[in-house]
Amino acid sequence: MKMSFLKKTNIPQILFSVLVLSSCGKDKNNSQDGVVKEKDTLGKMVPMGPEKKISAAYINSVKGRINYFYNKNWPNNCMNGSFLVAKNGQIIFERYNGFANKNEGTKITADTPVQIASVSKVLTATAVLKLINLGKLGLDQKVNTILKTFPYEECTVRMLLCHRSGMRNYAYFTDHDKSVWDRHNQLTNKDILDILATKDVGLESRVGTRFAYCNTNYAMLALIIEKITGLTYKEAMSQMIFKPLGMTHTYVFDDDKDRKNIVPSYKGNGVEIGFDYLDNVYGDKNIFSTVRDLLKFDRARYAPDFLKPALLKEVYTGQSNERKGAKNYGLGIRMINWETGQNFYFHNGWWHGNTSSYITLQKEHITIIALSNKMTRNTYAVRKLAPIFGDYPFQFKEEE
């Protein structure tokens, strides 16, 4: 009787219990030591992961030419900054020299964050693209559906990303007229939006009709990031990009807190450049980073799940074709598109005495980055390195 009863009742229950416990065990194993992964609601970036190892022979084949360029472009180590060339995320060549802070006598090292100026736009655009990729934002969504007081009804997120909004640069419309802005006060991103909404500063051109590089676009994109994420721009960039990628020496400058701690910038003659009323505006500038951190960022933009294929294609498609020419602008990236079919993707920056250049050679998996905190145009000359790695038909005035 006992055996018959067990067969009819307890054994199916026991088997069910075993299955439930087994399933729980599998869930536990799949969730890393029993900690269930939270759903990513921010679109956090993911590191690229291991890439194909480059050989010592390859490094030796290009290192001499890079070194020659470096010594010619910055004779006697006069760069006062950071310089890096990498392939497949592996550093081929890097140099650090000059003062981080002349008064304190501190030198620039691999761990010294400097203002990357308009290269910040590439990172701001990346955060926006990740939110679009996640479905929290539309590429062709009208800006005034997100920022309610934004006055230009036909302007879209895409137009901000590729500088087709027609807006004027905030540095110009806040510069002279005290009825618009008193330069004794620090300008913020929200102030810019309020001025656009209330002061009738007007447009340079009709919305969506032409390309005009304008920092106001990226100041507005930073506000969109804040609105969509519910975080400050500084915290959103940290959570979406800096922390996930291990960019431990990268941060968004906060003028109220960081003035005494940052690496200052200098004129070409070595005189330190002070702050002004525009130094609290972010999105278009105000990210401090290192060349090694930016290398991590660059490679993460090639990770398999960075963006959906259709959106990724838009990023590297020229959005400003009304005037024929090789120069163009995608979604947060500058480009040169030659008739040969070769494409060169980059972004430069300048703010106060800081100059920056970020180059990503897609076919060759090459990253070239230069940052300086002492005013010089030589930073931008790093594009001369591109022909070492591929068929980039630049016509340089000074042939090497």
Short mmCIF file of N, CA and C in Angstrom, two decimals, residues 95-232:
data_model
loop_
_atom_site.label_atom_id
_atom_site.label_comp_id
_atom_site.label_asym_id
_atom_site.label_seq_id
_atom_site.Cartn_x
_atom_site.Cartn_y
_atom_site.Cartn_z
N ARG A 95 53.56 59.26 -27.09
CA ARG A 95 54.50 60.21 -26.49
C ARG A 95 53.73 61.16 -25.57
N TYR A 96 54.38 61.56 -24.48
CA TYR A 96 53.82 62.52 -23.52
C TYR A 96 54.93 63.48 -23.14
N ASN A 97 54.66 64.77 -23.26
CA ASN A 97 55.69 65.72 -22.84
C ASN A 97 55.08 67.08 -22.53
N GLY A 98 55.85 67.91 -21.85
CA GLY A 98 55.43 69.26 -21.51
C GLY A 98 54.75 69.34 -20.16
N PHE A 99 54.36 70.55 -19.82
CA PHE A 99 53.77 70.81 -18.51
C PHE A 99 52.25 70.62 -18.50
N ALA A 100 51.79 69.89 -17.51
CA ALA A 100 50.36 69.88 -17.21
C ALA A 100 50.03 71.20 -16.51
N ASN A 101 50.88 71.61 -15.58
CA ASN A 101 50.72 72.87 -14.88
C ASN A 101 52.10 73.49 -14.65
N LYS A 102 52.36 74.58 -15.35
CA LYS A 102 53.69 75.20 -15.28
C LYS A 102 54.00 75.71 -13.89
N ASN A 103 52.99 76.33 -13.23
CA ASN A 103 53.23 76.89 -11.90
C ASN A 103 53.61 75.83 -10.88
N GLU A 104 52.99 74.67 -11.00
CA GLU A 104 53.25 73.59 -10.06
C GLU A 104 54.38 72.67 -10.52
N GLY A 105 54.80 72.84 -11.77
CA GLY A 105 55.89 72.03 -12.30
C GLY A 105 55.51 70.59 -12.62
N THR A 106 54.21 70.32 -12.74
CA THR A 106 53.77 68.95 -13.03
C THR A 106 53.82 68.68 -14.53
N LYS A 107 54.22 67.48 -14.90
CA LYS A 107 54.38 67.11 -16.30
C LYS A 107 53.17 66.30 -16.79
N ILE A 108 52.94 66.34 -18.08
CA ILE A 108 51.88 65.54 -18.70
C ILE A 108 52.35 64.09 -18.79
N THR A 109 51.49 63.19 -18.34
CA THR A 109 51.76 61.76 -18.42
C THR A 109 50.58 61.07 -19.10
N ALA A 110 50.65 59.76 -19.19
CA ALA A 110 49.57 58.98 -19.79
C ALA A 110 48.27 59.12 -19.01
N ASP A 111 48.37 59.52 -17.75
CA ASP A 111 47.18 59.62 -16.89
C ASP A 111 46.69 61.05 -16.69
N THR A 112 47.19 62.00 -17.49
CA THR A 112 46.82 63.40 -17.33
C THR A 112 45.64 63.77 -18.22
N PRO A 113 44.45 64.03 -17.64
CA PRO A 113 43.31 64.42 -18.47
C PRO A 113 43.43 65.88 -18.90
N VAL A 114 43.24 66.14 -20.18
CA VAL A 114 43.20 67.52 -20.67
C VAL A 114 41.88 67.74 -21.41
N GLN A 115 41.52 68.99 -21.55
CA GLN A 115 40.29 69.39 -22.24
C GLN A 115 40.36 68.95 -23.70
N ILE A 116 39.41 68.13 -24.13
CA ILE A 116 39.44 67.64 -25.51
C ILE A 116 38.61 68.50 -26.45
N ALA A 117 38.06 69.60 -25.91
CA ALA A 117 37.35 70.59 -26.73
C ALA A 117 36.27 69.93 -27.59
N SER A 118 36.23 70.21 -28.88
CA SER A 118 35.12 69.75 -29.71
C SER A 118 35.16 68.26 -30.05
N VAL A 119 36.22 67.57 -29.70
CA VAL A 119 36.18 66.11 -29.80
C VAL A 119 35.12 65.58 -28.82
N SER A 120 34.75 66.41 -27.83
CA SER A 120 33.64 66.07 -26.93
C SER A 120 32.35 65.79 -27.71
N LYS A 121 32.20 66.45 -28.85
CA LYS A 121 30.98 66.26 -29.66
C LYS A 121 30.81 64.81 -30.08
N VAL A 122 31.90 64.12 -30.37
CA VAL A 122 31.81 62.71 -30.77
C VAL A 122 31.23 61.88 -29.62
N LEU A 123 31.62 62.19 -28.39
CA LEU A 123 31.12 61.46 -27.23
C LEU A 123 29.67 61.82 -26.93
N THR A 124 29.33 63.11 -27.04
CA THR A 124 27.94 63.54 -26.84
C THR A 124 27.04 62.87 -27.87
N ALA A 125 27.47 62.88 -29.13
CA ALA A 125 26.69 62.24 -30.19
C ALA A 125 26.52 60.75 -29.91
N THR A 126 27.56 60.12 -29.40
CA THR A 126 27.51 58.69 -29.10
C THR A 126 26.44 58.38 -28.06
N ALA A 127 26.37 59.21 -27.01
CA ALA A 127 25.33 59.01 -25.98
C ALA A 127 23.94 59.17 -26.58
N VAL A 128 23.76 60.17 -27.43
CA VAL A 128 22.46 60.38 -28.09
C VAL A 128 22.12 59.19 -28.98
N LEU A 129 23.09 58.71 -29.73
CA LEU A 129 22.87 57.57 -30.63
C LEU A 129 22.50 56.31 -29.86
N LYS A 130 23.12 56.12 -28.69
CA LYS A 130 22.79 54.95 -27.87
C LYS A 130 21.34 55.03 -27.38
N LEU A 131 20.88 56.23 -27.06
CA LEU A 131 19.48 56.40 -26.63
C LEU A 131 18.52 56.18 -27.79
N ILE A 132 18.93 56.60 -28.99
CA ILE A 132 18.12 56.33 -30.18
C ILE A 132 18.08 54.82 -30.44
N ASN A 133 19.22 54.19 -30.32
CA ASN A 133 19.34 52.75 -30.54
C ASN A 133 18.44 51.96 -29.59
N LEU A 134 18.26 52.52 -28.38
CA LEU A 134 17.46 51.87 -27.34
C LEU A 134 15.97 52.14 -27.52
N GLY A 135 15.64 53.08 -28.42
CA GLY A 135 14.24 53.42 -28.67
C GLY A 135 13.69 54.47 -27.74
N LYS A 136 14.56 55.13 -26.99
CA LYS A 136 14.12 56.17 -26.06
C LYS A 136 14.02 57.53 -26.74
N LEU A 137 14.47 57.59 -27.97
CA LEU A 137 14.57 58.85 -28.69
C LEU A 137 14.50 58.52 -30.17
N GLY A 138 13.95 59.45 -30.97
CA GLY A 138 13.90 59.24 -32.41
C GLY A 138 14.91 60.12 -33.12
N LEU A 139 15.59 59.58 -34.10
CA LEU A 139 16.58 60.36 -34.85
C LEU A 139 15.91 61.55 -35.52
N ASP A 140 14.73 61.36 -36.03
CA ASP A 140 14.00 62.44 -36.71
C ASP A 140 12.88 63.01 -35.84
N GLN A 141 12.99 62.79 -34.54
CA GLN A 141 12.04 63.38 -33.59
C GLN A 141 12.28 64.87 -33.48
N LYS A 142 11.20 65.63 -33.41
CA LYS A 142 11.34 67.08 -33.29
C LYS A 142 11.84 67.44 -31.89
N VAL A 143 12.76 68.37 -31.86
CA VAL A 143 13.40 68.75 -30.59
C VAL A 143 12.38 69.30 -29.60
N ASN A 144 11.38 70.03 -30.09
CA ASN A 144 10.42 70.66 -29.17
C ASN A 144 9.45 69.66 -28.53
N THR A 145 9.51 68.40 -28.96
CA THR A 145 8.74 67.37 -28.26
C THR A 145 9.50 66.85 -27.04
N ILE A 146 10.78 67.23 -26.94
CA ILE A 146 11.62 66.81 -25.81
C ILE A 146 11.91 68.02 -24.92
N LEU A 147 12.43 69.08 -25.54
CA LEU A 147 12.67 70.34 -24.84
C LEU A 147 11.50 71.27 -25.19
N LYS A 148 10.54 71.35 -24.31
CA LYS A 148 9.24 71.97 -24.63
C LYS A 148 9.32 73.44 -25.03
N THR A 149 10.32 74.15 -24.53
CA THR A 149 10.41 75.58 -24.85
C THR A 149 11.29 75.87 -26.07
N PHE A 150 11.86 74.83 -26.67
CA PHE A 150 12.70 75.01 -27.85
C PHE A 150 11.85 75.62 -28.97
N PRO A 151 12.28 76.75 -29.53
CA PRO A 151 11.36 77.53 -30.38
C PRO A 151 11.28 77.14 -31.85
N TYR A 152 12.18 76.32 -32.34
CA TYR A 152 12.22 76.08 -33.79
C TYR A 152 11.54 74.75 -34.10
N GLU A 153 10.28 74.85 -34.53
CA GLU A 153 9.38 73.70 -34.61
C GLU A 153 9.86 72.59 -35.54
N GLU A 154 10.52 72.94 -36.62
CA GLU A 154 10.90 71.92 -37.62
C GLU A 154 12.24 71.28 -37.33
N CYS A 155 12.94 71.72 -36.30
CA CYS A 155 14.28 71.20 -36.02
C CYS A 155 14.18 69.82 -35.37
N THR A 156 14.99 68.88 -35.86
CA THR A 156 14.99 67.51 -35.35
C THR A 156 16.32 67.17 -34.67
N VAL A 157 16.32 66.05 -33.97
CA VAL A 157 17.55 65.57 -33.33
C VAL A 157 18.64 65.35 -34.37
N ARG A 158 18.26 64.80 -35.52
CA ARG A 158 19.24 64.60 -36.60
C ARG A 158 19.91 65.92 -37.00
N MET A 159 19.12 66.97 -37.11
CA MET A 159 19.65 68.27 -37.52
C MET A 159 20.64 68.83 -36.51
N LEU A 160 20.40 68.57 -35.24
CA LEU A 160 21.37 68.98 -34.22
C LEU A 160 22.66 68.20 -34.38
N LEU A 161 22.54 66.90 -34.57
CA LEU A 161 23.72 66.03 -34.68
C LEU A 161 24.60 66.39 -35.86
N CYS A 162 23.99 66.79 -36.98
CA CYS A 162 24.78 67.05 -38.18
C CYS A 162 24.85 68.54 -38.54
N HIS A 163 24.52 69.41 -37.57
CA HIS A 163 24.67 70.87 -37.73
C HIS A 163 23.85 71.43 -38.88
N ARG A 164 22.57 71.09 -38.90
CA ARG A 164 21.67 71.63 -39.93
C ARG A 164 20.47 72.34 -39.30
N SER A 165 20.62 72.78 -38.07
CA SER A 165 19.50 73.43 -37.38
C SER A 165 19.28 74.87 -37.83
N GLY A 166 20.34 75.49 -38.34
CA GLY A 166 20.27 76.91 -38.71
C GLY A 166 20.48 77.85 -37.55
N MET A 167 20.73 77.33 -36.34
CA MET A 167 20.90 78.19 -35.17
C MET A 167 22.23 78.93 -35.20
N ARG A 168 22.27 80.02 -34.47
CA ARG A 168 23.50 80.79 -34.31
C ARG A 168 24.30 80.25 -33.14
N ASN A 169 25.60 80.50 -33.18
CA ASN A 169 26.49 80.06 -32.10
C ASN A 169 26.24 80.87 -30.83
N TYR A 170 26.04 80.17 -29.71
CA TYR A 170 25.73 80.87 -28.46
C TYR A 170 26.83 81.84 -28.03
N ALA A 171 28.07 81.58 -28.44
CA ALA A 171 29.17 82.47 -28.09
C ALA A 171 29.02 83.84 -28.75
N TYR A 172 28.30 83.87 -29.87
CA TYR A 172 28.12 85.13 -30.59
C TYR A 172 26.90 85.91 -30.11
N PHE A 173 25.78 85.23 -29.89
CA PHE A 173 24.59 86.00 -29.51
C PHE A 173 24.55 86.35 -28.02
N THR A 174 25.51 85.87 -27.24
CA THR A 174 25.59 86.28 -25.82
C THR A 174 26.75 87.22 -25.56
N ASP A 175 27.44 87.61 -26.61
CA ASP A 175 28.73 88.30 -26.45
C ASP A 175 28.64 89.80 -26.19
N HIS A 176 27.72 90.50 -26.86
CA HIS A 176 27.75 91.97 -26.84
C HIS A 176 26.53 92.63 -26.22
N ASP A 177 25.39 92.00 -26.39
CA ASP A 177 24.14 92.64 -26.00
C ASP A 177 23.74 92.24 -24.58
N LYS A 178 23.82 93.17 -23.63
CA LYS A 178 23.50 92.86 -22.24
C LYS A 178 22.02 92.52 -22.03
N SER A 179 21.19 92.95 -22.97
CA SER A 179 19.76 92.62 -22.85
C SER A 179 19.53 91.14 -23.15
N VAL A 180 20.49 90.53 -23.84
CA VAL A 180 20.42 89.09 -24.11
C VAL A 180 21.12 88.32 -23.00
N TRP A 181 22.37 88.75 -22.66
CA TRP A 181 23.11 88.08 -21.59
C TRP A 181 24.18 89.00 -21.03
N ASP A 182 24.31 89.01 -19.71
CA ASP A 182 25.35 89.76 -19.02
C ASP A 182 26.55 88.86 -18.82
N ARG A 183 27.65 89.20 -19.46
CA ARG A 183 28.84 88.34 -19.44
C ARG A 183 29.49 88.24 -18.05
N HIS A 184 29.02 88.98 -17.10
CA HIS A 184 29.52 88.83 -15.73
C HIS A 184 28.97 87.56 -15.08
N ASN A 185 27.95 86.98 -15.71
CA ASN A 185 27.34 85.75 -15.19
C ASN A 185 27.77 84.56 -16.03
N GLN A 186 27.96 83.44 -15.36
CA GLN A 186 28.30 82.20 -16.07
C GLN A 186 27.09 81.70 -16.87
N LEU A 187 27.31 81.43 -18.13
CA LEU A 187 26.25 80.92 -19.01
C LEU A 187 26.13 79.41 -18.83
N THR A 188 24.92 78.89 -18.82
CA THR A 188 24.70 77.45 -18.74
C THR A 188 23.89 76.98 -19.96
N ASN A 189 23.81 75.68 -20.15
CA ASN A 189 23.02 75.13 -21.24
C ASN A 189 21.56 75.55 -21.14
N LYS A 190 21.03 75.50 -19.92
CA LYS A 190 19.63 75.90 -19.72
C LYS A 190 19.44 77.38 -20.05
N ASP A 191 20.43 78.20 -19.71
CA ASP A 191 20.35 79.63 -20.06
C ASP A 191 20.26 79.81 -21.57
N ILE A 192 21.03 79.03 -22.31
CA ILE A 192 21.00 79.13 -23.78
C ILE A 192 19.61 78.80 -24.30
N LEU A 193 19.01 77.73 -23.78
CA LEU A 193 17.65 77.36 -24.19
C LEU A 193 16.66 78.46 -23.84
N ASP A 194 16.79 79.05 -22.65
CA ASP A 194 15.89 80.13 -22.24
C ASP A 194 16.04 81.35 -23.15
N ILE A 195 17.29 81.64 -23.55
CA ILE A 195 17.53 82.79 -24.44
C ILE A 195 16.89 82.52 -25.80
N LEU A 196 17.08 81.32 -26.32
CA LEU A 196 16.48 80.96 -27.61
C LEU A 196 14.96 81.08 -27.56
N ALA A 197 14.40 80.72 -26.42
CA ALA A 197 12.94 80.71 -26.27
C ALA A 197 12.35 82.09 -26.07
N THR A 198 13.12 83.03 -25.51
CA THR A 198 12.53 84.32 -25.08
C THR A 198 13.13 85.57 -25.72
N LYS A 199 14.32 85.48 -26.28
CA LYS A 199 15.03 86.69 -26.71
C LYS A 199 15.00 86.95 -28.21
N ASP A 200 14.37 86.08 -28.97
CA ASP A 200 14.25 86.29 -30.42
C ASP A 200 15.60 86.57 -31.07
N VAL A 201 16.57 85.67 -30.80
CA VAL A 201 17.91 85.88 -31.37
C VAL A 201 17.95 85.52 -32.85
N GLY A 202 16.95 84.80 -33.33
CA GLY A 202 16.85 84.51 -34.76
C GLY A 202 17.77 83.40 -35.21
N LEU A 203 17.56 82.95 -36.44
CA LEU A 203 18.35 81.89 -37.05
C LEU A 203 19.32 82.46 -38.07
N GLU A 204 20.41 81.74 -38.32
CA GLU A 204 21.34 82.13 -39.39
C GLU A 204 20.78 81.72 -40.74
N SER A 205 20.10 80.58 -40.76
CA SER A 205 19.49 80.10 -42.00
C SER A 205 18.24 79.29 -41.64
N ARG A 206 17.38 79.08 -42.61
CA ARG A 206 16.16 78.34 -42.36
C ARG A 206 16.50 76.91 -41.93
N VAL A 207 15.78 76.40 -40.95
CA VAL A 207 16.03 75.07 -40.39
C VAL A 207 16.11 74.01 -41.50
N GLY A 208 17.18 73.21 -41.46
CA GLY A 208 17.31 72.07 -42.35
C GLY A 208 17.77 72.36 -43.76
N THR A 209 18.17 73.62 -44.03
CA THR A 209 18.51 73.96 -45.42
C THR A 209 20.00 73.89 -45.73
N ARG A 210 20.84 74.02 -44.72
CA ARG A 210 22.27 73.95 -45.02
C ARG A 210 23.09 73.57 -43.78
N PHE A 211 24.32 73.12 -44.03
CA PHE A 211 25.25 72.80 -42.96
C PHE A 211 25.93 74.06 -42.46
N ALA A 212 25.97 74.22 -41.14
CA ALA A 212 26.75 75.30 -40.53
C ALA A 212 27.18 74.82 -39.15
N TYR A 213 28.46 74.55 -39.01
CA TYR A 213 28.99 74.02 -37.75
C TYR A 213 28.68 74.99 -36.62
N CYS A 214 28.02 74.51 -35.57
CA CYS A 214 27.52 75.42 -34.53
C CYS A 214 27.47 74.71 -33.18
N ASN A 215 28.16 75.26 -32.19
CA ASN A 215 28.23 74.67 -30.86
C ASN A 215 26.87 74.61 -30.16
N THR A 216 25.96 75.50 -30.53
CA THR A 216 24.64 75.53 -29.89
C THR A 216 23.92 74.19 -30.08
N ASN A 217 24.13 73.55 -31.22
CA ASN A 217 23.49 72.25 -31.49
C ASN A 217 23.83 71.23 -30.40
N TYR A 218 25.08 71.20 -30.01
CA TYR A 218 25.52 70.17 -29.06
C TYR A 218 25.23 70.56 -27.61
N ALA A 219 25.08 71.85 -27.36
CA ALA A 219 24.59 72.28 -26.05
C ALA A 219 23.15 71.81 -25.86
N MET A 220 22.37 71.84 -26.93
CA MET A 220 20.99 71.36 -26.87
C MET A 220 20.94 69.83 -26.77
N LEU A 221 21.83 69.14 -27.46
CA LEU A 221 21.87 67.68 -27.37
C LEU A 221 22.19 67.22 -25.94
N ALA A 222 23.04 67.98 -25.25
CA ALA A 222 23.35 67.65 -23.85
C ALA A 222 22.10 67.76 -22.99
N LEU A 223 21.27 68.77 -23.24
CA LEU A 223 20.01 68.91 -22.51
C LEU A 223 19.05 67.77 -22.84
N ILE A 224 19.07 67.31 -24.08
CA ILE A 224 18.22 66.18 -24.48
C ILE A 224 18.66 64.92 -23.73
N ILE A 225 19.96 64.70 -23.62
CA ILE A 225 20.47 63.56 -22.85
C ILE A 225 19.96 63.62 -21.42
N GLU A 226 20.01 64.82 -20.83
CA GLU A 226 19.53 64.98 -19.44
C GLU A 226 18.04 64.70 -19.34
N LYS A 227 17.28 65.20 -20.30
CA LYS A 227 15.82 65.03 -20.26
C LYS A 227 15.43 63.55 -20.40
N ILE A 228 16.07 62.85 -21.31
CA ILE A 228 15.73 61.46 -21.58
C ILE A 228 16.19 60.53 -20.46
N THR A 229 17.37 60.78 -19.92
CA THR A 229 17.93 59.88 -18.89
C THR A 229 17.49 60.23 -17.48
N GLY A 230 17.10 61.50 -17.26
CA GLY A 230 16.78 61.94 -15.91
C GLY A 230 18.02 62.17 -15.06
N LEU A 231 19.19 62.20 -15.72
CA LEU A 231 20.47 62.42 -15.03
C LEU A 231 21.09 63.72 -15.52
N THR A 232 22.03 64.26 -14.76
CA THR A 232 22.82 65.37 -15.29
C THR A 232 23.66 64.83 -16.44
#
